[in-house]
Short mmCIF file of C-alpha atoms in Angstrom, two decimals:
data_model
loop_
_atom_site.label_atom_id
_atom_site.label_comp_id
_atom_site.label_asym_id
_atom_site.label_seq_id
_atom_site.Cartn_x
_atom_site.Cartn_y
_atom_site.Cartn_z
CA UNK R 1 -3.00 -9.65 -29.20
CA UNK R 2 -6.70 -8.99 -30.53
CA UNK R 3 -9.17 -6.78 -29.75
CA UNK R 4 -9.35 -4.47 -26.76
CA UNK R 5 -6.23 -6.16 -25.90
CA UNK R 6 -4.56 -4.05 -28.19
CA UNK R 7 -6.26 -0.66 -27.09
CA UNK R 8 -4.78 2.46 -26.47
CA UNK R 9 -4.72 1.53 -22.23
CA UNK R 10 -2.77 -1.91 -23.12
CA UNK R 11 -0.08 -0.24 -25.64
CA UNK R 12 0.17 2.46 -22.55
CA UNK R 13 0.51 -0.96 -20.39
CA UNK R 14 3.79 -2.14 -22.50
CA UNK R 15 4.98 1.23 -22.05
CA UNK R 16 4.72 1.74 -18.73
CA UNK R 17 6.31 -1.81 -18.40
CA UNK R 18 9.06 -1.68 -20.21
CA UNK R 19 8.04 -4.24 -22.63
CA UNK R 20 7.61 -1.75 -25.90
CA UNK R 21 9.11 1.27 -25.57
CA UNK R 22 8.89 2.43 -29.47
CA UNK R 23 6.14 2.29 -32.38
CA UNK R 24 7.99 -0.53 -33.60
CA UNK R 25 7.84 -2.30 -31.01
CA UNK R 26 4.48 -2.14 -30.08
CA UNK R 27 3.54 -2.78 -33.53
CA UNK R 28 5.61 -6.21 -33.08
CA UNK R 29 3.66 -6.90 -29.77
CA UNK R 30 0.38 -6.21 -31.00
CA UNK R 31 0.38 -6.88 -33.98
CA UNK R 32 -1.53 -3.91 -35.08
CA UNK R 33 -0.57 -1.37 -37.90
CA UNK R 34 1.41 1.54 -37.98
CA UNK R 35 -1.64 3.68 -38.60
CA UNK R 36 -3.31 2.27 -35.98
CA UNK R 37 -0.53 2.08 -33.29
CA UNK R 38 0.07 6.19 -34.62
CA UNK R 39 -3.94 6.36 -33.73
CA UNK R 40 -4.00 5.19 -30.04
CA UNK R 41 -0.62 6.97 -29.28
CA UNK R 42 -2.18 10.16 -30.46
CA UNK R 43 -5.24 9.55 -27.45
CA UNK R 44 -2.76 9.11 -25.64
CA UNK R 45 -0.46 12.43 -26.27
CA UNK R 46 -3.59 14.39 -26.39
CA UNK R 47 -4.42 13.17 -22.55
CA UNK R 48 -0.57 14.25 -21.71
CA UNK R 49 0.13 10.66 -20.14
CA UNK R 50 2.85 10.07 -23.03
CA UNK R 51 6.31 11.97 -23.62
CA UNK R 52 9.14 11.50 -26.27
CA UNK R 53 12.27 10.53 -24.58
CA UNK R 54 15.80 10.01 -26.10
CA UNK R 55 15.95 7.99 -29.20
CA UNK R 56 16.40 4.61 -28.94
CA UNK R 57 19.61 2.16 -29.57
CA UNK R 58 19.29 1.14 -33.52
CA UNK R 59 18.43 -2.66 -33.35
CA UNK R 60 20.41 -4.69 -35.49
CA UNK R 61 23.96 -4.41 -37.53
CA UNK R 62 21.95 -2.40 -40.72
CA UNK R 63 22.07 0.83 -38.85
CA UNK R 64 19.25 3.32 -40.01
CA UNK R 65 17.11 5.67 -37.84
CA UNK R 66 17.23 5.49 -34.03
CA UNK R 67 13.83 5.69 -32.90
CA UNK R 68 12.02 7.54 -30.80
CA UNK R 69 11.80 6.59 -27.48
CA UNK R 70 8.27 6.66 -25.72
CA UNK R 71 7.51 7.04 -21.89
CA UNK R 72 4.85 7.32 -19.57
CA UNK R 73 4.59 11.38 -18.30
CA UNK R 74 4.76 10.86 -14.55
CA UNK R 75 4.74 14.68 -14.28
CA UNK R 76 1.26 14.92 -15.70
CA UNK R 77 -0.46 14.39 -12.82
CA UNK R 78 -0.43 13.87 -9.15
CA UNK R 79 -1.46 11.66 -6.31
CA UNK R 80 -2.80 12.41 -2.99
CA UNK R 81 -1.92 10.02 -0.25
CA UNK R 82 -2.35 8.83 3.75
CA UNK R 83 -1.28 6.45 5.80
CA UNK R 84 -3.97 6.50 9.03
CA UNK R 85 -2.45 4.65 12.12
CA UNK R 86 -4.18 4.94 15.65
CA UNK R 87 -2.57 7.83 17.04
CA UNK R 88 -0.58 8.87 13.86
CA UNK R 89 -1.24 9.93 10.64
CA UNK R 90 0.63 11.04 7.94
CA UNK R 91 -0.09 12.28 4.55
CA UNK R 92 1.44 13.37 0.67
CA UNK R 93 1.43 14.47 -2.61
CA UNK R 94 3.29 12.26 -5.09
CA UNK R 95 4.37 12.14 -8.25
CA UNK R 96 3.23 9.06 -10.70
CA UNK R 97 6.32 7.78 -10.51
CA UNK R 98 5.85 7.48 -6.60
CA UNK R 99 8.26 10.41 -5.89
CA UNK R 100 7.16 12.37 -2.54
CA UNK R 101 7.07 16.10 -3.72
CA UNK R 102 5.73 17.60 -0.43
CA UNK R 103 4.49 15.72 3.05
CA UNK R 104 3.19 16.49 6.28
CA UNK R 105 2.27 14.14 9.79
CA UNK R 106 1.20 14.68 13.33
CA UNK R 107 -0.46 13.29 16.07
CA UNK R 108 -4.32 11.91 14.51
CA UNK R 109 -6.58 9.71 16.79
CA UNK R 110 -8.76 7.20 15.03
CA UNK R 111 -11.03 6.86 17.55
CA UNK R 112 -11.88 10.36 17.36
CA UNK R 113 -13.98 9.23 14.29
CA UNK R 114 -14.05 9.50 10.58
CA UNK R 115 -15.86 12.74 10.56
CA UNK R 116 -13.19 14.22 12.41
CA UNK R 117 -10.67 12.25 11.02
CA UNK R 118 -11.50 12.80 7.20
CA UNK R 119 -12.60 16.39 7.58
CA UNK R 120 -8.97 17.41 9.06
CA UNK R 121 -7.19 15.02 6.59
CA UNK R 122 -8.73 17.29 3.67
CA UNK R 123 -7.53 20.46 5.59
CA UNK R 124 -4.00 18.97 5.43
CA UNK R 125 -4.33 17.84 1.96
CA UNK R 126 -5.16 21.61 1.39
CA UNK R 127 -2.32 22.55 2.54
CA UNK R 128 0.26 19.99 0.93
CA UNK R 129 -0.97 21.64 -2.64
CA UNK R 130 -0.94 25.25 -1.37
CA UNK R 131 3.09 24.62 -0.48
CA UNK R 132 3.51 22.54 -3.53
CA UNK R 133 1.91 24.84 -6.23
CA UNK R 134 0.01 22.33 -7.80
CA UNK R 135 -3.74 23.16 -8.53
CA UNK R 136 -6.22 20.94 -7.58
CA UNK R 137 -7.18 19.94 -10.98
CA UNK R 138 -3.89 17.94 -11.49
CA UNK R 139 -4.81 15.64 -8.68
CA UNK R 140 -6.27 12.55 -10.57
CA UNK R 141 -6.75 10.78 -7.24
CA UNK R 142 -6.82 9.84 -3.61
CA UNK R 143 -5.12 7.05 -1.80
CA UNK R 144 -6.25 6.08 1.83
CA UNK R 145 -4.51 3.91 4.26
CA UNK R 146 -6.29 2.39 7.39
CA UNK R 147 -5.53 0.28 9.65
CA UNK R 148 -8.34 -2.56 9.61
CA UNK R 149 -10.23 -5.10 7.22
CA UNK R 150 -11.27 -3.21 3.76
CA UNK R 151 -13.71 -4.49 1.11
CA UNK R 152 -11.57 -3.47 -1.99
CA UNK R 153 -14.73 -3.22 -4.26
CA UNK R 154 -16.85 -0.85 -1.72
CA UNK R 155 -14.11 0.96 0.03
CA UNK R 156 -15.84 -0.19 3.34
CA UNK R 157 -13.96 -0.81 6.76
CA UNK R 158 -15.25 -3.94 7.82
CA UNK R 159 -15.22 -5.03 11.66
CA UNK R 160 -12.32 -3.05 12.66
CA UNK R 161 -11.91 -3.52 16.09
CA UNK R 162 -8.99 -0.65 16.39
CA UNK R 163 -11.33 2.18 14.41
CA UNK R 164 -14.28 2.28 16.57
CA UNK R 165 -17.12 3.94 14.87
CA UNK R 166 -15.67 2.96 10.81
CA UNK R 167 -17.48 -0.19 10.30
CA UNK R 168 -19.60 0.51 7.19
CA UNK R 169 -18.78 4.25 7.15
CA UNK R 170 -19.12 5.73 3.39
CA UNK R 171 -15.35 6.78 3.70
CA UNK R 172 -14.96 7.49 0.00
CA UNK R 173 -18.59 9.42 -0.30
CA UNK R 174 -17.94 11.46 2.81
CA UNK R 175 -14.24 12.70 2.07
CA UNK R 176 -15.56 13.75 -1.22
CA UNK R 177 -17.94 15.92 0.65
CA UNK R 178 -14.64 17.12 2.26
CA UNK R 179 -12.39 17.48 -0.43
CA UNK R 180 -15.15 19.70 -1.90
CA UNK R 181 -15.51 21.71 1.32
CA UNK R 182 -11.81 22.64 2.02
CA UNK R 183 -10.17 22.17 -1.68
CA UNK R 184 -12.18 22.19 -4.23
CA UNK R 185 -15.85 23.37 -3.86
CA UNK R 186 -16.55 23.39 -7.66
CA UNK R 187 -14.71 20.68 -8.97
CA UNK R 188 -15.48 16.65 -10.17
CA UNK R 189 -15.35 14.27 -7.76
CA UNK R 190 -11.40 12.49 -7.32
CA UNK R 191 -11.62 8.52 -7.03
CA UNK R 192 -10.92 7.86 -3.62
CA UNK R 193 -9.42 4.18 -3.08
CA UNK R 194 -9.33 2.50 0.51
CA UNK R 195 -7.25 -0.31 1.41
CA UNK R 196 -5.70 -1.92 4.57
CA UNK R 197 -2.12 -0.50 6.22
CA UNK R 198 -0.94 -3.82 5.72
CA UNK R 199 -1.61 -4.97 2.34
CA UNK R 200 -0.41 -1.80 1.10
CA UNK R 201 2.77 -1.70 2.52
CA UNK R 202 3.15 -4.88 1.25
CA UNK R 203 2.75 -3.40 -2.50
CA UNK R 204 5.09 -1.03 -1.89
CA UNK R 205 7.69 -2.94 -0.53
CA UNK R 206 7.43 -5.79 -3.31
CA UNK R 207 7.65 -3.15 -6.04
CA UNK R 208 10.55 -1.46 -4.63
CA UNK R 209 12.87 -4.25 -3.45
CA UNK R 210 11.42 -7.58 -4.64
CA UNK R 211 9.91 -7.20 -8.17
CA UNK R 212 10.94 -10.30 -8.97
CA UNK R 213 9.42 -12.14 -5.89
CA UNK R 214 6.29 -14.37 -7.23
CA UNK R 215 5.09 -14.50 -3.42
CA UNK R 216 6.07 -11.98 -0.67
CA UNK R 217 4.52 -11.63 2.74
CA UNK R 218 4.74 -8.67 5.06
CA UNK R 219 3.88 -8.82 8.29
CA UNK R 220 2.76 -5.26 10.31
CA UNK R 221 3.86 -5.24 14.36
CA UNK R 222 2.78 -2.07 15.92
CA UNK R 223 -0.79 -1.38 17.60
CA UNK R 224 -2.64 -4.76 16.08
CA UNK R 225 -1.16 -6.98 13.98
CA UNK R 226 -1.88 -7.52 10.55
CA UNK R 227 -0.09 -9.05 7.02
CA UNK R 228 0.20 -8.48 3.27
CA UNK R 229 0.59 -10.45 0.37
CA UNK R 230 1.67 -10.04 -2.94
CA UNK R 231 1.49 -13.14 -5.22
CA UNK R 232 2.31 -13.35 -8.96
CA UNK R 233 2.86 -9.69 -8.86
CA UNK R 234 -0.91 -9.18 -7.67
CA UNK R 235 -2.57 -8.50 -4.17
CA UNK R 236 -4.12 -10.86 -2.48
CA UNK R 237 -7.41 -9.69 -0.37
CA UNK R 238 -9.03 -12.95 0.14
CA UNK R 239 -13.00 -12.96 -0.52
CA UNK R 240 -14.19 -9.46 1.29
CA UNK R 241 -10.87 -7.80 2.04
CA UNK R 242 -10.11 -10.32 5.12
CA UNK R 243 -6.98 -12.05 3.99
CA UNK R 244 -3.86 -11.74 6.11
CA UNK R 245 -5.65 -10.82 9.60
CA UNK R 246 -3.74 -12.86 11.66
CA UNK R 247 -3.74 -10.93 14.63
CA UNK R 248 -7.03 -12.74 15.39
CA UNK R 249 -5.67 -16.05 15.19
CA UNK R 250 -6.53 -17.69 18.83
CA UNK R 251 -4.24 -18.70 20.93
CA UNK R 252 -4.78 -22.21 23.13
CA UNK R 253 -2.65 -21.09 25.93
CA UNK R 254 -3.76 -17.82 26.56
CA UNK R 255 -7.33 -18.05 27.27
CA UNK R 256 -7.78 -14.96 29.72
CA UNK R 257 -5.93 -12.31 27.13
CA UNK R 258 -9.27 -9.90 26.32
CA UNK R 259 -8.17 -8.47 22.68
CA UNK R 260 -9.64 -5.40 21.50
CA UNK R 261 -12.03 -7.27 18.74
CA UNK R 262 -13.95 -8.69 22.21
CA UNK R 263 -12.64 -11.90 21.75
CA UNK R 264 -9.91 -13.99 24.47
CA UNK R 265 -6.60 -15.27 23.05
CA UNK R 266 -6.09 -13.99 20.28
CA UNK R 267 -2.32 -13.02 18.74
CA UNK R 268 -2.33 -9.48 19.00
CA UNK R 269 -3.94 -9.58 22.77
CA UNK R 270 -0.11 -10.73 23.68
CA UNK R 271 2.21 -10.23 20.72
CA UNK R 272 1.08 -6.66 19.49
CA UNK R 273 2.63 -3.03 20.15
CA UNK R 274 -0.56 -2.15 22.02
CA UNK R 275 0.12 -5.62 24.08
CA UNK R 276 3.46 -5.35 25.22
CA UNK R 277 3.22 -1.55 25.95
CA UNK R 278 0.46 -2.83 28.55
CA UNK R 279 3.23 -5.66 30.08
CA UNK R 280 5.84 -2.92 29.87
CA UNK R 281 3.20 -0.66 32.29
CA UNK R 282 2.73 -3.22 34.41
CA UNK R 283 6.24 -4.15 34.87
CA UNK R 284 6.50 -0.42 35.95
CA UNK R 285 7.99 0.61 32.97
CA UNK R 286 5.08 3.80 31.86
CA UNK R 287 4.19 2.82 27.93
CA UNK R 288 1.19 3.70 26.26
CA UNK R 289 1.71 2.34 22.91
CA UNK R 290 3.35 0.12 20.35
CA UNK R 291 5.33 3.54 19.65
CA UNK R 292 6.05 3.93 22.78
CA UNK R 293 7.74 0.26 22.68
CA UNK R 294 9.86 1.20 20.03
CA UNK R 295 11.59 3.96 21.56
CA UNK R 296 12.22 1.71 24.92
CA UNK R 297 13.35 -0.78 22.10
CA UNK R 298 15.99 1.91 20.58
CA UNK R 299 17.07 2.59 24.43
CA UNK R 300 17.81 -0.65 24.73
CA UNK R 301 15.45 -1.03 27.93
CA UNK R 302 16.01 -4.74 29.40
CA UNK R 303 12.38 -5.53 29.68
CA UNK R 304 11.21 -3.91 26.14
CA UNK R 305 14.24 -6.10 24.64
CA UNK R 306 12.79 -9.36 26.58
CA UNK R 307 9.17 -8.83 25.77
CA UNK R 308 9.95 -8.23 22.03
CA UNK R 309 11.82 -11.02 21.81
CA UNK R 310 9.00 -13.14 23.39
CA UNK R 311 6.64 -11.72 20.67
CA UNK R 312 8.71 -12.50 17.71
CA UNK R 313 8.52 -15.91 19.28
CA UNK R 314 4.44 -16.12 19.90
CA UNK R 315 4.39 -14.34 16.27
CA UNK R 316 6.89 -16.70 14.97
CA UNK R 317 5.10 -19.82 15.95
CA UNK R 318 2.03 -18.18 13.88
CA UNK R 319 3.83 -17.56 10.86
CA UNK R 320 5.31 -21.02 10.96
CA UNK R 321 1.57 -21.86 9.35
CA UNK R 322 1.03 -18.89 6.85
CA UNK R 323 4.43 -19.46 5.80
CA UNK R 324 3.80 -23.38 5.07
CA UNK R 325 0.20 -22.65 2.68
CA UNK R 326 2.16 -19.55 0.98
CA UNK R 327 5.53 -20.61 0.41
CA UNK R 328 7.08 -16.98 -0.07
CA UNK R 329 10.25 -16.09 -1.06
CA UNK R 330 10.24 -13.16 1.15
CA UNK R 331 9.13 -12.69 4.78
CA UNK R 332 9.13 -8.77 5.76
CA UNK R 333 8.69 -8.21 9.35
CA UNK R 334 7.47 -4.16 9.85
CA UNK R 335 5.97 -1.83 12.11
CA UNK R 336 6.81 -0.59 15.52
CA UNK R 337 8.24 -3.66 17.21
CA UNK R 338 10.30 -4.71 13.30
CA UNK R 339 13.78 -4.74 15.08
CA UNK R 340 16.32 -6.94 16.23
CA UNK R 341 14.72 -8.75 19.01
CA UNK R 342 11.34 -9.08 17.56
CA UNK R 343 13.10 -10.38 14.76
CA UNK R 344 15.45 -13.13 16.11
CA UNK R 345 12.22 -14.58 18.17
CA UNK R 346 10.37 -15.22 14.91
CA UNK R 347 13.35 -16.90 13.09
CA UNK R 348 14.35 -18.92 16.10
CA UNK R 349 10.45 -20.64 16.15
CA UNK R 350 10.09 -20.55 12.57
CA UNK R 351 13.13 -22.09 11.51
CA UNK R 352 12.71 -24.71 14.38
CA UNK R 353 9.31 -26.08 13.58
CA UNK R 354 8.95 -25.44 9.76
CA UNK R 355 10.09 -27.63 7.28
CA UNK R 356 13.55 -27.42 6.38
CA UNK R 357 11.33 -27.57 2.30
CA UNK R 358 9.47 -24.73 3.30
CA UNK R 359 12.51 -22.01 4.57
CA UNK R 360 14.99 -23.35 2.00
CA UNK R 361 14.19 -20.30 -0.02
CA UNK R 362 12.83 -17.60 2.69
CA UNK R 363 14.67 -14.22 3.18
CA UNK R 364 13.44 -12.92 6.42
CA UNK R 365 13.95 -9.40 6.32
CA UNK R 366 12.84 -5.90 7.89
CA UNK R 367 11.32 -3.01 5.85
CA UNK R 368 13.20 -0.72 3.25
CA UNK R 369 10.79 2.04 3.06
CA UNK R 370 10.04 2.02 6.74
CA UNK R 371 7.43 4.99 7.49
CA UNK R 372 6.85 6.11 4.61
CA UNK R 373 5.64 2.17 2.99
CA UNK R 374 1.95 2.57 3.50
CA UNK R 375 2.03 6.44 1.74
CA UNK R 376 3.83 4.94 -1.02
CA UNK R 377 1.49 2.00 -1.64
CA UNK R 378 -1.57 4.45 -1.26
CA UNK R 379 -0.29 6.72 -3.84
CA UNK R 380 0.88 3.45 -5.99
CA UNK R 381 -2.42 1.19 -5.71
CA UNK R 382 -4.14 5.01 -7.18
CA UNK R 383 -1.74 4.54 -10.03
CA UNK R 384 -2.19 0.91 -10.95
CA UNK R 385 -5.67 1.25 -10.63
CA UNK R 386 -6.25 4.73 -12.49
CA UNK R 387 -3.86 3.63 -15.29
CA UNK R 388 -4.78 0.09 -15.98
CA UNK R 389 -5.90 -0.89 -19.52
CA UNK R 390 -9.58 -1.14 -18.55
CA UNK R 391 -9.38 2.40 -16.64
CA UNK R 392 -7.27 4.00 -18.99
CA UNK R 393 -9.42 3.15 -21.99
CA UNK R 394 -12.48 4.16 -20.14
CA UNK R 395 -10.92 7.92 -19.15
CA UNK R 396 -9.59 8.11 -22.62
CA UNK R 397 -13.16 7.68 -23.64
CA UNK R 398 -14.80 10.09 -21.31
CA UNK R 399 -12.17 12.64 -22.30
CA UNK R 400 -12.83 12.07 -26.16
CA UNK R 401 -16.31 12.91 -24.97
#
């Protein structure tokens, strides 16, 4: 390891992995000396993202001093996160560790706008720190949730055709203006990152119960439908933040289904929450949305049960395709309609028309983390992001200065 792949943001990398926990050790993995490893964990004290823990075990039979242990400080600093659905938000302050110190949710419209939308999320967010205690100046940034196409690099919402009036909208530039109107009026600007419902959750889950899986696919049920991958440990967005928008895939034998992007026969126009709340309506059972399903689902209403089923199927017979170009080890099946029916409809087409090759390995499964997933991967993509080498070096710099 050479160069400024030995800086002080890589050495807080092997921490923060696992992989060198001690000065020796990250002298060994660097290859750097003592002096020098002492240098870049003193930039790294002096920010307060480093602690001494316990000592560690002596390595070897020739005894000698334990040494000290070193750890990444997730009480140095906190996260601000939301998860924005159609009709629901919900919203946190976390720890960098990902543990949820205060939270808050209630009934948010999307369509109301994101002037509306961003200007009362700030309010909240203002109110999460009041009950926590923590000052402003500890957030080190934002996490947003949303539930359409994002460009990673521009924090745009791209074509969403469930946020009507977000395509193009400056979210990160305009909820700084709010941040600085409700919470913090003379303060810097926080980095704000956007990213879709789905590819977060997908983060989340994968860190939490699948570290280990090299390619894991979650796939979000509720008002649209929408999935998330995670390959080699990494997430995949595709070119402009499109990847794993398969509610859009058409349909050939449902050509009169209008779906809310304009277009006829597409997935979610039959399969989605928003979709089978309408069937449920019109089979004079009164549902307004994929929420709405979900409770008839936990009744155990007859039609609910037979409609989700039929979903899982139309979804299923979808999947059989993503599943055959990504070859995961994990399937997660989430969102409002993630339950039993839903479930045994997608397993009953996939495992019928995919190769026996390509389900040999595949754990279909429903989500651990349930609501709270897409908080916890807004609050974790800040982290990752914030704290990589390249980041880390760069704030380490801007402090020094």
């Amino acid at each position: 390891m050479t160069g400024n792949q030995a800086s002080a943001g890589h050495l807080l990398r092997l921490i923060r992995d696992g992989r060198a926990t001690t000065r020796g050790a990250l002298q060994r993995a660097t290859g750097l000396s003592r002096s020098t490893v002492g240098h870049r964990l003193d930039q790294l004290f002096a920010a307060g993202w480093l602690r001494e823990g316990e000592a560690a075990p002596v390595e070897g039979s020739g005894g000698g001093r334990p040494s000290t242990r070193l750890e990444f400080d997730a009480e140095h600093a906190v996260v601000l996160a939301a998860d924005l659905g159609t009709r629901h938000t919900s919203a946190a302050v976390v720890d960098l560790a990902g543990t949820v110190l205060a939270e808050c949710s209630g009934e948010m419209l999307i369509a109301d706008g994101p002037d509306h939308v961003l200007d009362a999320l700030a309010r909240w967010f203002a109110g999460l720190l009041k009950e926590t205690g923590v000052p402003h100046e500890r957030v080190c940034g934002i996490g947003l949730s949303v539930p359409g196409p994002v460009d990673w690099d521009s924090g745009l919402v791209v074509q969403p055709p469930i946020m009507p009036g977000w395509d193009g909208y400056p979210i990160r530039r305009r909820f700084q203006e709010a941040w600085q109107r409700h919470v913090a009026s003379d303060g810097p600007e926080v980095p704000v990152l956007v990213d879709n419902d789905a590819n977060l959750m997908a983060y989340a889950e994968q860190r939490a119960g699948y570290p280990d899986c090299a390619a894991f696919l979650l796939v979000k049920v509720s008002t649209g439908i929408g999935a998330g991958v995670v390959a080699g440990g990494r997430l995949y967005r595709g070119t402009d933040g499109g990847a794993g928008d398969i509610g859009h895939i058409r349909l050939h034998d449902c050509p009169e289904a209008l779906c809310m992007c304009g277009s006829y026969g597409c997935l979610a126009a039959v399969a989605s929450g928003r979709a089978l709340a309408a069937q449920l309506s019109d089979a004079g059972v009164a549902t307004t949305s994929g929420s709405g399903v979900r409770d008839h689902l936990a009744a155990g209403q007859p039609d609910a049960v037979r409609l989700a089923r039929e979903a899982g199927r139309r979804v299923g017979a979808v999947l059989v395709t993503v599943v055959t170009v990504l070859n995961p080890g994990v399937l997660m099946i989430a969102g409002d309609l993630a339950g039993t029916p839903f479930l045994t409809g997608v397993r009953e087409l996939l495992y019928q028309r995919a190769m026996p090759r390509t389900t040999a390995h595949l754990s279909v499964v429903t989500s651990r983390l349930g609501d709270r997933a897409g908080l916890l991967g807004a609050a974790g993509i800040v982290v990752e992001d914030l704290y990589s080498p390249e980041r880390a070096d760069a704030r380490l710099a801007a402090l020094a200065g």
